Short mmCIF file of C-alpha atoms in Angstrom, two decimals:
data_model
loop_
_atom_site.label_atom_id
_atom_site.label_comp_id
_atom_site.label_asym_id
_atom_site.label_seq_id
_atom_site.Cartn_x
_atom_site.Cartn_y
_atom_site.Cartn_z
CA MET A 10 18.75 -17.61 -10.11
CA ARG A 11 16.88 -14.87 -11.92
CA TRP A 12 13.09 -14.94 -11.76
CA LEU A 13 11.25 -13.21 -14.58
CA ARG A 14 7.52 -12.54 -14.76
CA TYR A 15 6.25 -12.27 -18.31
CA THR A 16 3.23 -12.54 -20.60
CA ASP A 17 3.06 -14.58 -23.78
CA SER A 18 0.15 -15.81 -25.90
CA THR A 19 -0.81 -18.33 -23.21
CA GLY A 20 -0.96 -15.90 -20.24
CA THR A 21 1.26 -14.47 -17.52
CA HIS A 22 3.89 -16.77 -16.01
CA TYR A 23 6.98 -16.92 -13.87
CA GLY A 24 10.13 -18.21 -15.50
CA LEU A 25 13.82 -18.68 -14.80
CA ALA A 26 16.27 -16.78 -16.99
CA GLU A 27 19.21 -18.61 -18.54
CA GLY A 28 20.94 -15.96 -20.63
CA GLU A 29 18.35 -14.70 -23.10
CA ARG A 30 16.25 -17.86 -22.72
CA ILE A 31 13.43 -18.28 -20.23
CA ARG A 32 12.27 -21.59 -18.78
CA ARG A 33 8.62 -21.40 -17.79
CA VAL A 34 7.75 -22.44 -14.22
CA GLU A 35 4.42 -23.65 -12.85
CA GLY A 36 3.61 -21.67 -9.71
CA SER A 37 5.68 -18.79 -8.43
CA PRO A 38 8.82 -18.12 -6.38
CA PHE A 39 6.52 -17.39 -3.43
CA ASP A 40 4.87 -20.81 -3.20
CA GLY A 41 5.40 -24.25 -4.65
CA HIS A 42 6.88 -24.16 -8.14
CA VAL A 43 7.96 -26.71 -10.74
CA PRO A 44 10.13 -25.97 -13.79
CA THR A 45 8.50 -27.08 -17.09
CA ASP A 46 10.07 -28.07 -20.39
CA ASP A 47 8.62 -24.96 -22.08
CA TRP A 48 11.31 -22.52 -23.18
CA THR A 49 10.97 -19.08 -24.73
CA SER A 50 13.23 -16.05 -25.04
CA GLN A 51 13.10 -12.51 -23.68
CA ASP A 52 12.48 -11.00 -27.12
CA GLN A 53 9.39 -13.20 -27.59
CA VAL A 54 7.53 -12.09 -24.45
CA ARG A 55 6.41 -8.96 -22.64
CA LEU A 56 8.16 -8.51 -19.32
CA GLU A 57 5.89 -7.76 -16.35
CA VAL A 58 6.64 -6.24 -12.97
CA PRO A 59 8.41 -9.14 -11.17
CA VAL A 60 5.85 -9.13 -8.34
CA ILE A 61 2.68 -7.21 -7.42
CA PRO A 62 3.44 -6.75 -3.73
CA ARG A 63 0.97 -7.40 -0.98
CA THR A 64 2.43 -4.35 0.76
CA PHE A 65 4.74 -1.92 -1.05
CA TYR A 66 7.28 -0.54 1.46
CA CYS A 67 9.76 2.25 0.73
CA ALA A 68 12.49 3.62 2.99
CA GLY A 69 12.40 7.19 1.66
CA LEU A 70 15.44 9.18 2.91
CA ASN A 71 18.15 6.57 3.47
CA TYR A 72 21.36 8.02 1.98
CA ALA A 73 23.12 11.04 3.46
CA GLU A 74 23.80 13.13 0.36
CA HIS A 75 20.22 12.82 -0.90
CA ALA A 76 18.81 13.79 2.51
CA ILE A 77 21.13 16.80 2.84
CA GLU A 78 20.46 18.02 -0.70
CA ALA A 79 16.69 17.59 -0.34
CA ALA A 80 16.72 19.69 2.87
CA ARG A 81 18.87 22.38 1.25
CA LYS A 82 16.37 22.73 -1.63
CA ARG A 83 13.59 23.25 0.92
CA GLY A 84 15.73 25.88 2.66
CA GLN A 85 15.89 23.77 5.81
CA GLU A 86 18.68 22.47 8.01
CA PRO A 87 19.42 18.89 6.95
CA GLN A 88 18.33 16.34 9.53
CA LEU A 89 19.28 12.75 8.88
CA PRO A 90 16.60 10.26 9.92
CA LYS A 91 17.19 9.04 13.48
CA GLN A 92 15.35 5.73 13.15
CA ALA A 93 14.33 3.32 10.39
CA ASP A 94 10.75 4.57 9.81
CA ILE A 95 9.48 2.72 6.76
CA GLY A 96 7.08 4.37 4.29
CA TYR A 97 4.80 3.21 1.50
CA ARG A 98 4.22 3.43 -2.24
CA ALA A 99 1.20 2.30 -4.28
CA ASN A 100 0.69 -0.65 -6.62
CA ASN A 101 -1.22 1.36 -9.25
CA ALA A 102 2.06 3.10 -10.14
CA LEU A 103 4.09 -0.04 -10.91
CA VAL A 104 5.32 -0.64 -14.46
CA PRO A 105 7.94 -3.10 -15.72
CA HIS A 106 11.33 -2.68 -17.36
CA GLY A 107 10.83 -1.20 -20.83
CA HIS A 108 7.45 0.44 -20.09
CA ASP A 109 7.02 4.18 -20.65
CA VAL A 110 6.82 6.56 -17.68
CA VAL A 111 3.99 8.96 -18.54
CA MET A 112 4.53 12.51 -17.24
CA PRO A 113 1.14 14.08 -16.36
CA PRO A 114 0.36 17.24 -18.38
CA ASP A 115 0.50 19.44 -15.25
CA ALA A 116 3.70 17.92 -13.85
CA ARG A 117 6.63 20.35 -13.81
CA THR A 118 9.73 18.91 -12.14
CA ILE A 119 10.15 15.16 -12.55
CA HIS A 120 13.17 13.35 -11.10
CA TYR A 121 14.39 9.77 -11.02
CA GLU A 122 15.48 7.96 -7.84
CA GLY A 123 17.42 4.75 -8.46
CA GLU A 124 16.86 2.23 -5.67
CA LEU A 125 17.74 -1.26 -4.58
CA VAL A 126 14.57 -3.31 -3.97
CA VAL A 127 14.39 -6.16 -1.46
CA VAL A 128 11.85 -8.90 -2.33
CA ILE A 129 10.49 -10.86 0.63
CA GLY A 130 10.16 -14.62 0.17
CA LYS A 131 9.06 -15.89 3.58
CA GLN A 132 6.63 -14.72 6.23
CA ALA A 133 8.59 -13.04 9.02
CA ARG A 134 8.03 -11.34 12.37
CA HIS A 135 10.47 -10.33 15.14
CA LEU A 136 13.59 -10.72 12.99
CA THR A 137 17.05 -10.31 14.52
CA PRO A 138 20.19 -8.89 12.86
CA GLU A 139 21.47 -12.46 12.60
CA ASN A 140 18.45 -13.95 10.77
CA ALA A 141 16.95 -10.88 9.07
CA LEU A 142 18.13 -11.80 5.58
CA ASP A 143 16.68 -15.33 5.80
CA CYS A 144 13.27 -13.98 4.72
CA VAL A 145 14.70 -12.30 1.60
CA LEU A 146 14.06 -14.09 -1.69
CA GLY A 147 16.23 -11.73 -3.72
CA TYR A 148 16.65 -8.26 -5.12
CA THR A 149 15.44 -6.14 -8.01
CA ILE A 150 15.71 -2.47 -9.06
CA GLY A 151 13.22 0.39 -8.67
CA ASN A 152 12.91 3.92 -9.99
CA ASP A 153 11.06 6.03 -7.40
CA VAL A 154 9.95 8.68 -9.93
CA SER A 155 8.95 11.90 -8.15
CA GLU A 156 7.30 15.23 -9.01
CA ARG A 157 9.02 17.69 -6.67
CA ASN A 158 6.39 20.45 -6.66
CA TRP A 159 3.62 18.06 -5.63
CA GLN A 160 6.00 16.52 -3.10
CA ARG A 161 6.15 19.95 -1.41
CA SER A 162 2.55 21.13 -1.93
CA ASP A 163 0.44 18.07 -1.10
CA ARG A 164 -0.33 16.61 2.34
CA THR A 165 0.74 13.16 1.14
CA PHE A 166 2.96 11.71 -1.60
CA TRP A 167 -0.03 10.39 -3.58
CA ARG A 168 0.51 12.04 -6.99
CA ALA A 169 4.11 13.18 -6.33
CA LYS A 170 5.24 9.58 -6.00
CA ASN A 171 2.31 7.37 -7.04
CA SER A 172 0.87 8.73 -10.29
CA ASP A 173 0.32 5.88 -12.76
CA THR A 174 3.65 4.61 -14.22
CA PHE A 175 5.79 6.43 -11.58
CA LYS A 176 7.17 3.20 -10.10
CA PRO A 177 9.17 1.20 -12.66
CA MET A 178 10.44 -2.05 -11.09
CA GLY A 179 12.48 -4.87 -12.62
CA PRO A 180 13.72 -6.41 -14.79
CA TRP A 181 13.86 -9.57 -12.63
CA ILE A 182 14.42 -10.89 -9.11
CA ASP A 183 18.00 -12.06 -8.60
CA THR A 184 18.33 -14.54 -5.72
CA ASP A 185 22.16 -14.56 -5.66
CA PHE A 186 22.87 -10.80 -5.62
CA ASP A 187 24.99 -9.39 -2.79
CA PRO A 188 24.61 -5.61 -2.31
CA SER A 189 27.76 -5.18 -0.22
CA ARG A 190 30.11 -4.29 -3.09
CA ALA A 191 27.60 -3.13 -5.70
CA ARG A 192 27.32 0.36 -7.15
CA THR A 193 24.12 2.05 -8.30
CA GLN A 194 24.63 4.02 -11.48
CA VAL A 195 21.97 6.12 -13.20
CA ARG A 196 22.27 7.15 -16.84
CA VAL A 197 20.07 9.63 -18.70
CA ASN A 198 20.26 9.14 -22.47
CA GLY A 199 23.47 7.18 -21.96
CA ARG A 200 25.24 9.82 -19.83
CA THR A 201 26.06 8.85 -16.24
CA THR A 202 24.42 11.35 -13.87
CA ILE A 203 25.12 9.60 -10.58
CA ASP A 204 27.12 6.65 -9.30
CA PHE A 205 27.06 5.65 -5.63
CA ALA A 206 27.82 2.66 -3.42
CA THR A 207 24.54 0.73 -3.14
CA ALA A 208 25.33 -0.31 0.45
CA ALA A 209 26.10 3.25 1.71
CA MET A 210 22.69 3.40 3.35
CA ILE A 211 21.95 5.22 6.60
CA PHE A 212 20.03 2.10 7.75
CA ASP A 213 20.92 -1.12 5.96
CA VAL A 214 18.56 -3.91 4.92
CA PRO A 215 18.78 -5.98 8.14
CA THR A 216 18.26 -2.84 10.26
CA PHE A 217 15.07 -1.95 8.37
CA LEU A 218 13.72 -5.52 8.39
CA CYS A 219 14.38 -5.88 12.14
CA ALA A 220 12.73 -2.54 12.95
CA MET A 221 9.72 -3.22 10.73
CA THR A 222 9.07 -6.73 12.03
CA GLN A 223 9.02 -5.55 15.61
CA TYR A 224 5.51 -4.28 14.77
CA LEU A 225 4.44 -5.90 11.49
CA THR A 226 4.51 -9.19 9.63
CA LEU A 227 6.31 -9.37 6.30
CA TYR A 228 4.64 -11.62 3.73
CA PRO A 229 5.98 -13.38 0.62
CA GLY A 230 5.85 -10.92 -2.25
CA ASP A 231 6.21 -7.78 -0.14
CA VAL A 232 8.87 -5.41 -1.48
CA VAL A 233 11.03 -2.89 0.37
CA TRP A 234 12.58 -0.07 -1.69
CA MET A 235 15.77 1.06 0.04
CA GLY A 236 16.07 4.75 -0.94
CA THR A 237 18.48 6.61 -3.21
CA ASP A 238 21.51 8.88 -3.06
CA GLY A 239 22.36 12.12 -4.83
CA GLN A 240 20.20 14.20 -7.13
CA SER A 241 18.49 14.00 -10.49
CA PRO A 242 18.42 16.52 -13.33
CA ASP A 243 14.93 17.63 -14.39
CA LEU A 244 13.66 14.99 -16.82
CA HIS A 245 11.98 15.77 -20.14
CA ALA A 246 9.87 13.90 -22.67
CA GLY A 247 12.03 11.50 -24.65
CA ASP A 248 14.60 10.95 -21.89
CA VAL A 249 15.69 7.35 -21.41
CA VAL A 250 16.62 6.58 -17.80
CA GLU A 251 18.70 3.50 -17.00
CA ILE A 252 19.39 2.38 -13.46
CA GLU A 253 22.15 -0.21 -13.27
CA ILE A 254 23.12 -1.98 -10.07
CA THR A 255 26.31 -3.89 -10.73
CA GLY A 256 25.74 -7.64 -10.69
CA LEU A 257 21.96 -7.22 -10.51
CA GLY A 258 20.90 -5.75 -13.85
CA THR A 259 19.61 -2.62 -15.57
CA LEU A 260 16.13 -1.10 -15.37
CA ARG A 261 15.42 1.03 -18.46
CA ASN A 262 12.38 3.26 -19.04
CA THR A 263 11.56 6.08 -21.45
CA PHE A 264 9.79 9.19 -20.16
CA VAL A 265 6.95 10.44 -22.39
CA GLN A 266 4.56 13.39 -22.23
CA GLY A 267 1.05 12.51 -21.00
CA MET B 20 -26.53 -7.62 -1.59
CA ARG B 21 -24.04 -8.36 1.15
CA TRP B 22 -20.78 -10.06 0.16
CA LEU B 23 -19.01 -12.01 2.90
CA ARG B 24 -15.54 -13.54 2.69
CA TYR B 25 -15.10 -16.51 4.99
CA THR B 26 -13.15 -19.67 5.67
CA ASP B 27 -14.65 -23.09 6.33
CA SER B 28 -13.20 -26.61 6.26
CA THR B 29 -12.96 -26.49 2.45
CA GLY B 30 -11.08 -23.19 2.16
CA THR B 31 -11.70 -19.44 1.81
CA HIS B 32 -14.70 -18.36 -0.25
CA TYR B 33 -16.95 -15.47 -1.12
CA GLY B 34 -20.60 -15.83 -0.25
CA LEU B 35 -23.82 -13.84 -0.27
CA ALA B 36 -25.49 -13.23 3.08
CA GLU B 37 -29.19 -13.91 3.47
CA GLY B 38 -29.90 -13.17 7.12
CA GLU B 39 -27.64 -15.49 9.13
CA ARG B 40 -27.26 -17.86 6.18
CA ILE B 41 -24.48 -17.65 3.58
CA ARG B 42 -24.73 -18.90 0.02
CA ARG B 43 -21.30 -19.83 -1.32
CA VAL B 44 -20.28 -18.27 -4.63
CA GLU B 45 -17.70 -19.50 -7.13
CA GLY B 46 -15.37 -16.63 -8.01
CA SER B 47 -15.52 -13.22 -6.40
CA PRO B 48 -17.45 -9.95 -6.61
CA PHE B 49 -14.50 -8.54 -8.57
CA ASP B 50 -14.64 -10.95 -11.50
CA GLY B 51 -17.03 -13.58 -12.87
CA HIS B 52 -19.01 -15.29 -10.13
CA VAL B 53 -21.69 -17.97 -9.95
CA PRO B 54 -23.87 -18.72 -6.90
CA THR B 55 -23.72 -22.38 -5.83
CA ASP B 56 -26.25 -24.51 -3.95
CA ASP B 57 -23.90 -24.74 -0.94
CA TRP B 58 -25.29 -22.96 2.11
CA THR B 59 -23.74 -22.41 5.49
CA SER B 60 -24.30 -19.96 8.35
CA GLN B 61 -22.24 -17.21 9.92
CA ASP B 62 -21.75 -19.13 13.16
CA GLN B 63 -20.27 -22.09 11.25
CA VAL B 64 -17.46 -20.16 9.54
CA ARG B 65 -14.63 -17.74 10.28
CA LEU B 66 -15.18 -14.33 8.75
CA GLU B 67 -12.25 -12.91 6.78
CA VAL B 68 -11.43 -9.35 5.75
CA PRO B 69 -13.92 -8.79 2.88
CA VAL B 70 -11.11 -7.99 0.44
CA ILE B 71 -7.29 -7.80 0.47
CA PRO B 72 -6.93 -4.59 -1.51
CA ARG B 73 -4.51 -4.14 -4.38
CA THR B 74 -3.97 -0.61 -3.07
CA PHE B 75 -5.20 0.48 0.38
CA TYR B 76 -6.17 4.16 0.23
CA CYS B 77 -7.13 6.29 3.23
CA ALA B 78 -8.34 9.89 3.27
CA GLY B 79 -6.87 10.80 6.66
CA LEU B 80 -8.24 14.16 7.88
CA ASN B 81 -11.68 14.44 6.26
CA TYR B 82 -14.07 15.67 8.98
CA ALA B 83 -13.84 19.13 10.52
CA GLU B 84 -14.11 18.35 14.23
CA HIS B 85 -11.47 15.62 14.08
CA ALA B 86 -9.05 17.87 12.16
CA ILE B 87 -9.55 20.79 14.58
CA GLU B 88 -9.18 18.61 17.67
CA ALA B 89 -6.08 16.86 16.28
CA ALA B 90 -4.41 20.23 15.64
CA ARG B 91 -5.32 21.52 19.10
CA LYS B 92 -3.67 18.49 20.72
CA ARG B 93 -0.49 19.25 18.77
CA GLY B 94 -0.68 22.88 19.96
CA GLN B 95 -1.13 24.09 16.36
CA GLU B 96 -3.67 26.27 14.57
CA PRO B 97 -6.22 23.99 12.91
CA GLN B 98 -5.91 23.98 9.15
CA LEU B 99 -8.56 22.07 7.25
CA PRO B 100 -7.23 20.24 4.20
CA LYS B 101 -7.52 22.38 1.07
CA GLN B 102 -7.57 19.54 -1.44
CA ALA B 103 -8.43 15.84 -1.53
CA ASP B 104 -4.91 14.40 -1.02
CA ILE B 105 -5.37 10.66 -0.55
CA GLY B 106 -3.09 8.67 1.75
CA TYR B 107 -2.27 5.01 2.30
CA ARG B 108 -2.50 2.22 4.83
CA ALA B 109 -0.88 -1.25 4.75
CA ASN B 110 -2.33 -4.71 4.14
CA ASN B 111 -0.33 -6.39 6.92
CA ALA B 112 -2.51 -4.58 9.46
CA LEU B 113 -5.90 -5.82 8.20
CA VAL B 114 -8.01 -8.07 10.43
CA PRO B 115 -11.66 -9.04 10.10
CA HIS B 116 -14.72 -8.37 12.24
CA GLY B 117 -14.37 -10.28 15.50
CA HIS B 118 -10.56 -10.48 15.44
CA ASP B 119 -8.56 -9.11 18.37
CA VAL B 120 -6.62 -5.86 18.02
CA VAL B 121 -3.25 -6.52 19.68
CA MET B 122 -1.77 -3.48 21.43
CA PRO B 123 2.07 -3.62 21.21
CA PRO B 124 3.79 -3.74 24.63
CA ASP B 125 5.39 -0.31 24.12
CA ALA B 126 2.23 1.39 22.78
CA ARG B 127 0.89 4.07 25.13
CA THR B 128 -2.09 5.94 23.65
CA ILE B 129 -4.29 3.88 21.36
CA HIS B 130 -7.40 5.39 19.77
CA TYR B 131 -10.13 4.12 17.44
CA GLU B 132 -11.20 5.93 14.27
CA GLY B 133 -14.52 4.72 12.84
CA GLU B 134 -14.59 5.07 9.06
CA LEU B 135 -16.77 4.42 6.04
CA VAL B 136 -14.89 2.28 3.50
CA VAL B 137 -15.52 2.47 -0.26
CA VAL B 138 -14.84 -0.79 -2.14
CA ILE B 139 -13.94 -0.36 -5.82
CA GLY B 140 -15.54 -2.83 -8.25
CA LYS B 141 -14.45 -1.60 -11.69
CA GLN B 142 -11.22 -0.25 -13.16
CA ALA B 143 -11.52 3.53 -13.41
CA ARG B 144 -9.50 6.53 -14.60
CA HIS B 145 -10.53 10.17 -15.22
CA LEU B 146 -13.84 9.91 -13.35
CA THR B 147 -16.27 12.83 -13.34
CA PRO B 148 -18.66 13.88 -10.54
CA GLU B 149 -21.49 12.40 -12.60
CA ASN B 150 -20.00 8.93 -13.10
CA ALA B 151 -17.65 8.64 -10.10
CA LEU B 152 -19.85 6.23 -8.15
CA ASP B 153 -20.20 3.84 -11.13
CA CYS B 154 -16.89 2.19 -10.18
CA VAL B 155 -18.02 1.54 -6.59
CA LEU B 156 -19.03 -2.04 -5.78
CA GLY B 157 -20.22 -1.21 -2.28
CA TYR B 158 -19.25 -0.17 1.22
CA THR B 159 -17.85 -1.67 4.39
CA ILE B 160 -16.57 -0.34 7.75
CA GLY B 161 -13.03 0.29 8.98
CA ASN B 162 -11.38 1.06 12.30
CA ASP B 163 -8.24 3.14 11.65
CA VAL B 164 -6.61 2.23 14.99
CA SER B 165 -3.84 4.72 15.84
CA GLU B 166 -1.08 5.07 18.41
CA ARG B 167 -0.87 8.84 18.97
CA ASN B 168 2.69 9.07 20.34
CA TRP B 169 4.16 7.25 17.36
CA GLN B 170 1.96 9.33 15.07
CA ARG B 171 3.81 12.40 16.39
CA SER B 172 7.32 10.98 16.80
CA ASP B 173 7.87 8.96 13.61
CA ARG B 174 8.61 10.25 10.11
CA THR B 175 5.79 8.08 8.69
CA PHE B 176 2.62 6.44 10.01
CA TRP B 177 4.10 2.95 9.74
CA ARG B 178 3.70 1.65 13.32
CA ALA B 179 1.31 4.41 14.47
CA LYS B 180 -1.30 3.27 11.95
CA ASN B 181 -0.04 -0.02 10.46
CA SER B 182 1.11 -2.27 13.28
CA ASP B 183 -0.28 -5.78 12.81
CA THR B 184 -4.04 -5.92 13.63
CA PHE B 185 -4.44 -2.09 13.60
CA LYS B 186 -6.82 -2.09 10.62
CA PRO B 187 -10.04 -4.02 11.36
CA MET B 188 -12.31 -4.01 8.28
CA GLY B 189 -15.71 -5.64 7.75
CA PRO B 190 -17.97 -7.40 8.40
CA TRP B 191 -19.12 -7.47 4.73
CA ILE B 192 -19.44 -5.42 1.55
CA ASP B 193 -22.95 -4.00 1.17
CA THR B 194 -23.76 -3.12 -2.45
CA ASP B 195 -27.03 -1.28 -1.68
CA PHE B 196 -25.86 1.05 1.11
CA ASP B 197 -26.40 4.80 0.67
CA PRO B 198 -24.18 6.96 2.93
CA SER B 199 -26.22 10.15 2.52
CA ARG B 200 -28.45 9.68 5.59
CA ALA B 201 -26.32 7.26 7.60
CA ARG B 202 -24.75 7.95 10.98
CA THR B 203 -21.47 6.53 12.27
CA GLN B 204 -21.67 5.56 15.91
CA VAL B 205 -18.78 4.21 17.97
CA ARG B 206 -19.36 2.32 21.21
CA VAL B 207 -16.73 1.29 23.75
CA ASN B 208 -17.93 -1.56 25.99
CA GLY B 209 -21.50 -0.73 24.93
CA ARG B 210 -21.32 3.00 25.77
CA THR B 211 -21.65 5.41 22.83
CA THR B 212 -18.58 7.65 22.66
CA ILE B 213 -19.26 9.39 19.36
CA ASP B 214 -22.10 9.68 16.86
CA PHE B 215 -21.70 11.71 13.65
CA ALA B 216 -23.30 12.05 10.22
CA THR B 217 -21.34 9.69 7.95
CA ALA B 218 -21.72 12.07 4.99
CA ALA B 219 -20.45 15.19 6.82
CA MET B 220 -17.07 14.83 5.10
CA ILE B 221 -14.89 17.75 4.03
CA PHE B 222 -14.47 16.01 0.63
CA ASP B 223 -17.14 13.46 -0.25
CA VAL B 224 -16.65 10.13 -2.03
CA PRO B 225 -17.11 11.42 -5.62
CA THR B 226 -14.73 14.33 -4.94
CA PHE B 227 -12.00 11.98 -3.73
CA LEU B 228 -12.51 9.46 -6.56
CA CYS B 229 -12.42 12.23 -9.19
CA ALA B 230 -9.27 13.81 -7.74
CA MET B 231 -7.51 10.46 -7.38
CA THR B 232 -8.32 9.21 -10.89
CA GLN B 233 -6.93 12.35 -12.48
CA TYR B 234 -3.52 10.78 -11.76
CA LEU B 235 -4.08 7.12 -10.95
CA THR B 236 -6.08 4.08 -11.99
CA LEU B 237 -8.43 2.48 -9.49
CA TYR B 238 -8.61 -1.32 -9.72
CA PRO B 239 -11.26 -3.83 -8.60
CA GLY B 240 -10.63 -4.63 -4.94
CA ASP B 241 -9.01 -1.30 -4.06
CA VAL B 242 -10.47 0.26 -0.91
CA VAL B 243 -10.72 3.91 0.12
CA TRP B 244 -11.17 4.67 3.82
CA MET B 245 -12.98 7.99 4.16
CA GLY B 246 -11.73 9.39 7.49
CA THR B 247 -13.40 9.90 10.85
CA ASP B 248 -14.89 12.62 13.02
CA GLY B 249 -14.47 13.49 16.69
CA GLN B 250 -12.17 11.93 19.24
CA SER B 251 -11.53 8.64 20.97
CA PRO B 252 -10.90 7.93 24.63
CA ASP B 253 -7.64 6.13 25.39
CA LEU B 254 -8.32 2.43 24.88
CA HIS B 255 -7.25 -0.30 27.29
CA ALA B 256 -6.86 -4.08 27.21
CA GLY B 257 -10.27 -5.71 27.32
CA ASP B 258 -12.12 -2.85 25.64
CA VAL B 259 -14.64 -3.89 22.99
CA VAL B 260 -15.01 -1.31 20.24
CA GLU B 261 -18.06 -1.39 17.97
CA ILE B 262 -18.38 0.85 14.94
CA GLU B 263 -21.94 0.90 13.59
CA ILE B 264 -22.88 2.69 10.40
CA THR B 265 -26.67 2.70 10.17
CA GLY B 266 -27.93 0.49 7.36
CA LEU B 267 -24.46 -0.93 6.72
CA GLY B 268 -23.60 -3.02 9.79
CA THR B 269 -21.41 -3.19 12.87
CA LEU B 270 -17.66 -3.88 13.06
CA ARG B 271 -16.73 -5.26 16.49
CA ASN B 272 -13.22 -5.95 17.81
CA THR B 273 -11.71 -6.55 21.24
CA PHE B 274 -8.46 -4.82 22.19
CA VAL B 275 -5.93 -7.07 23.95
CA GLN B 276 -2.46 -6.55 25.41
CA GLY B 277 0.40 -7.77 23.20
#
């Protein structure tokens, strides 16, 4: 199943995608929900971010090449993370598939980061490797847009990672997706700039969920962004960035000058 | 006005405090709201966190003594922050006034941090020093409970700052409070352990809100925790920590062994 969140003339709803058609649902995938007999199509509605998370988790460094390259650019010895320390991003920055990413006037070096996103469906604490995926509703795609100068200069990632529009997420939540054989491919203006095995993470999804829930409760609607591999070229106004995860979908956003 | 959020036999509501009595309100302080003729009292209900924020901001180091002392304990030269870089905390960790703080079994050094909390009432972007406070609905109190070993050892503050129950916030939102002459006093088991001028911040509330909204949009229900001064003794099971901000209220929580 693919859950879409969208706005039409009657408000914002959840719906189930069947090809280009959308069947409106009363409720949401996170509580009771009933399919209606109202149908629309994707070209008749505005897609929304598939969920506004209660807590917005992000793994940060979780692929070897990205971690090594990031250290090299800082002139440091690469150190791969030794444990699954989860980080955070901010809801103000979320925008859906198709929405512009606005580059602040004083931003200099803006990069994409194409990421698999885990969407939590059930409250969970003290997960084990065997049952960790039981709390997962499905998956979507995120672009962890980053300004590299601010990432170095500031005490926190607030504007480097969380400026308005810096967190495209979508287009939908797929409940049947299996990351084990998927590839994450990023294209800039149609040209492939990176292509990596989605599952080649330093710490995989069950490992993160087990570590996290030793100390915290996951709630329905929480999201966990799983990190990215490789590097990005510097992005410029007018660039169209597509992140495709095979079998899951494509997240497309245009970068514009703010 | 003092806004309380509470649960009784009919559900979770917002209400307005008048002494020990609560007048139930339809809606919330963040959208349309209408006072009802239903009254209850604080001893008849369970207080809730006064708001589940859309984004949970936290200033981190924002008082000189705390920053200097924290650096000294790390064996580093103290460096006061040079700009108002906002940070984040996580909603899973929020608990209300009166709720236990559960110390994880493997936690070793747990400290309080008594903080003024700004509650945003209106959407805001590009604030100026003159109008920055117009978006503020009111103020509440937070305890930024921290495990100091994890704060040093982990790549992020996830379990050091955001283990379940590590973020008591409450008891209410006061819309008339003025921080300029207030003092923040922390008591452990009734003994005052620190007492500082609430307004003696390195970067004050308008400075943070202006800096933040240069890059991000504040939304109704967002909260901004403003940092703390001084130090905490190591806390132990059974300790009762009270954070009083004069004119605003007292946030009280008991620490228990998990």
